Each structure stands twice: as C-alpha cells, then as structure tokens.
PDB file of C-alpha atoms in Angstrom:
ATOM      1  CA  MET V   1      -4.263  -8.342   9.812  1.00 74.00           C
ATOM      2  CA  ARG V   2      -2.228  -5.627   8.161  1.00 75.00           C
ATOM      3  CA  ARG V   3      -3.828  -6.493   4.811  1.00 76.00           C
ATOM      4  CA  TYR V   4      -7.325  -5.887   6.188  1.00 84.00           C
ATOM      5  CA  LEU V   5      -6.248  -2.615   7.751  1.00 83.00           C
ATOM      6  CA  ILE V   6      -4.911  -1.434   4.381  1.00 80.00           C
ATOM      7  CA  ILE V   7      -8.153  -2.361   2.634  1.00 82.00           C
ATOM      8  CA  PHE V   8     -10.254  -0.671   5.337  1.00 87.00           C
ATOM      9  CA  LEU V   9      -8.174   2.521   5.173  1.00 85.00           C
ATOM     10  CA  ALA V  10      -8.350   2.494   1.372  1.00 85.00           C
ATOM     11  CA  ILE V  11     -12.143   2.272   1.526  1.00 87.00           C
ATOM     12  CA  LEU V  12     -12.305   5.170   3.993  1.00 89.00           C
ATOM     13  CA  PHE V  13      -9.887   7.170   1.838  1.00 86.00           C
ATOM     14  CA  SER V  14     -11.935   6.573  -1.314  1.00 87.00           C
ATOM     15  CA  ILE V  15     -15.214   7.511   0.399  1.00 88.00           C
ATOM     16  CA  ALA V  16     -13.684  10.728   1.718  1.00 88.00           C
ATOM     17  CA  LEU V  17     -12.233  11.442  -1.717  1.00 88.00           C
ATOM     18  CA  PHE V  18     -15.668  10.862  -3.299  1.00 86.00           C
ATOM     19  CA  PHE V  19     -17.406  13.352  -1.008  1.00 88.00           C
ATOM     20  CA  LEU V  20     -14.607  15.908  -1.315  1.00 86.00           C
ATOM     21  CA  THR V  21     -14.627  15.732  -5.117  1.00 85.00           C
ATOM     22  CA  ASN V  22     -18.418  15.851  -5.204  1.00 83.00           C
ATOM     23  CA  TYR V  23     -18.453  18.916  -2.927  1.00 85.00           C
ATOM     24  CA  ILE V  24     -15.834  20.762  -4.962  1.00 84.00           C
ATOM     25  CA  LEU V  25     -17.528  20.010  -8.282  1.00 82.00           C
ATOM     26  CA  LYS V  26     -20.916  21.144  -6.961  1.00 82.00           C
ATOM     27  CA  LYS V  27     -19.330  24.418  -5.838  1.00 82.00           C
ATOM     28  CA  LEU V  28     -17.902  24.835  -9.329  1.00 82.00           C
ATOM     29  CA  THR V  29     -21.311  23.841 -10.802  1.00 77.00           C
ATOM     30  CA  LYS V  30     -19.875  21.231 -13.147  1.00 72.00           C
ATOM     31  CA  ASN V  31     -22.013  18.608 -14.885  1.00 78.00           C
ATOM     32  CA  ASN V  32     -21.671  14.890 -14.160  1.00 76.00           C
ATOM     33  CA  THR V  33     -20.475  15.421 -10.599  1.00 79.00           C
ATOM     34  CA  ILE V  34     -21.460  11.907  -9.492  1.00 81.00           C
ATOM     35  CA  PHE V  35     -19.660  10.230 -12.414  1.00 81.00           C
ATOM     36  CA  VAL V  36     -16.467  12.245 -11.954  1.00 81.00           C
ATOM     37  CA  SER V  37     -16.550  11.775  -8.170  1.00 83.00           C
ATOM     38  CA  THR V  38     -17.009   8.028  -8.561  1.00 85.00           C
ATOM     39  CA  LEU V  39     -14.189   7.810 -11.093  1.00 86.00           C
ATOM     40  CA  VAL V  40     -11.808   9.797  -8.877  1.00 86.00           C
ATOM     41  CA  SER V  41     -12.801   7.673  -5.885  1.00 87.00           C
ATOM     42  CA  ILE V  42     -12.102   4.389  -7.710  1.00 88.00           C
ATOM     43  CA  ILE V  43      -8.756   5.642  -9.009  1.00 89.00           C
ATOM     44  CA  GLY V  44      -7.843   6.861  -5.511  1.00 86.00           C
ATOM     45  CA  PHE V  45      -8.807   3.491  -4.020  1.00 87.00           C
ATOM     46  CA  CYS V  46      -6.613   1.609  -6.484  1.00 88.00           C
ATOM     47  CA  MET V  47      -3.665   3.939  -5.960  1.00 88.00           C
ATOM     48  CA  PHE V  48      -3.964   3.737  -2.163  1.00 86.00           C
ATOM     49  CA  ILE V  49      -4.065  -0.080  -2.247  1.00 84.00           C
ATOM     50  CA  LEU V  50      -1.111  -0.265  -4.639  1.00 86.00           C
ATOM     51  CA  PHE V  51       1.136   2.130  -2.744  1.00 86.00           C
ATOM     52  CA  SER V  52       0.206   0.666   0.649  1.00 82.00           C
ATOM     53  CA  PHE V  53       1.053  -2.888  -0.380  1.00 80.00           C
ATOM     54  CA  LEU V  54       4.275  -1.784  -2.062  1.00 82.00           C
ATOM     55  CA  TYR V  55       5.313   0.203   1.009  1.00 81.00           C
ATOM     56  CA  LEU V  56       4.352  -2.316   3.679  1.00 76.00           C
ATOM     57  CA  GLU V  57       5.091  -5.578   1.877  1.00 73.00           C
ATOM     58  CA  GLY V  58       8.149  -4.491  -0.082  1.00 68.00           C
ATOM     59  CA  ASN V  59      10.661  -5.648   2.515  1.00 68.00           C
ATOM     60  CA  ALA V  60       8.968  -8.968   3.233  1.00 67.00           C
ATOM     61  CA  PHE V  61      10.760 -12.173   2.322  1.00 64.00           C
ATOM     62  CA  ASN V  62       9.844 -15.807   1.926  1.00 64.00           C
ATOM     63  CA  PRO V  63       9.298 -17.300   5.409  1.00 67.00           C
ATOM     64  CA  SER V  64      10.812 -20.620   4.286  1.00 67.00           C
ATOM     65  CA  TYR V  65      14.270 -19.028   4.265  1.00 70.00           C
ATOM     66  CA  SER V  66      16.426 -19.237   7.376  1.00 79.00           C
ATOM     67  CA  TYR V  67      19.082 -16.692   8.280  1.00 81.00           C
ATOM     68  CA  ASN V  68      22.656 -17.698   8.995  1.00 82.00           C
ATOM     69  CA  PRO V  69      24.342 -14.901  10.972  1.00 86.00           C
ATOM     70  CA  PRO V  70      27.932 -13.816  10.281  1.00 90.00           C
ATOM     71  CA  SER V  71      30.508 -16.135  11.799  1.00 89.00           C
ATOM     72  CA  ILE V  72      34.269 -16.257  12.298  1.00 89.00           C
ATOM     73  CA  ILE V  73      36.002 -19.123  10.478  1.00 87.00           C
ATOM     74  CA  ASP V  74      39.813 -19.407  10.572  1.00 88.00           C
ATOM     75  CA  GLY V  75      40.106 -15.855  11.839  1.00 88.00           C
ATOM     76  CA  LYS V  76      38.027 -14.419   8.983  1.00 90.00           C
ATOM     77  CA  VAL V  77      34.484 -13.119   9.155  1.00 92.00           C
ATOM     78  CA  LYS V  78      32.124 -15.042   6.911  1.00 87.00           C
ATOM     79  CA  ASP V  79      29.099 -12.990   5.799  1.00 88.00           C
ATOM     80  CA  GLY V  80      25.634 -13.920   6.966  1.00 84.00           C
ATOM     81  CA  ASN V  81      23.080 -15.065   4.407  1.00 83.00           C
ATOM     82  CA  PHE V  82      19.649 -16.521   3.844  1.00 77.00           C
ATOM     83  CA  SER V  83      19.371 -20.166   2.852  1.00 74.00           C
ATOM     84  CA  LYS V  84      16.503 -22.526   2.125  1.00 66.00           C
TER      85      LYS V  84
END
C-alpha cells in the first residue's frame, strides 16, 4: 500500500511542478515552455520516486529472517541477531 501512495504522491508532485514551471516560464516569456515544463516534471517525478523509496524502504529487511533476542548464557549476555 505504501508503494502505491508513493507513486500517487509522485504523480501529484510532478503535475504541480509542471504547472508551476509552466506558469513561471510564461511570466518570464520564455520559448518552449511546454517542453521545459514537461522535462522538469519528469525529472521531478523520477527524483521523488527515488528518494521516497530510498527513505521508506531503506530500513526494510528480508522477511525470511528471524530475530533472536539477546540472552544470558553462563552469566554473560549473548548479543541478539538475525538468522535464516
């Protein structure tokens, strides 16, 4: 579900970026406003997707691993770890 939310927000972000860039370039009376706005929108979409997945999925781990919590063996604390 989080993946679809990221994609949806990236699409909204890129559409808003397109209209904002288009508006600014029309105010500055630059040529090729649609091309530049589209290019900026596509680059913004890709950057948003990349950073969102890196931020939200960066701390994920393989679900096949199981966690062994720290334990006390012979009076010493044995560290916890992940094992397959």
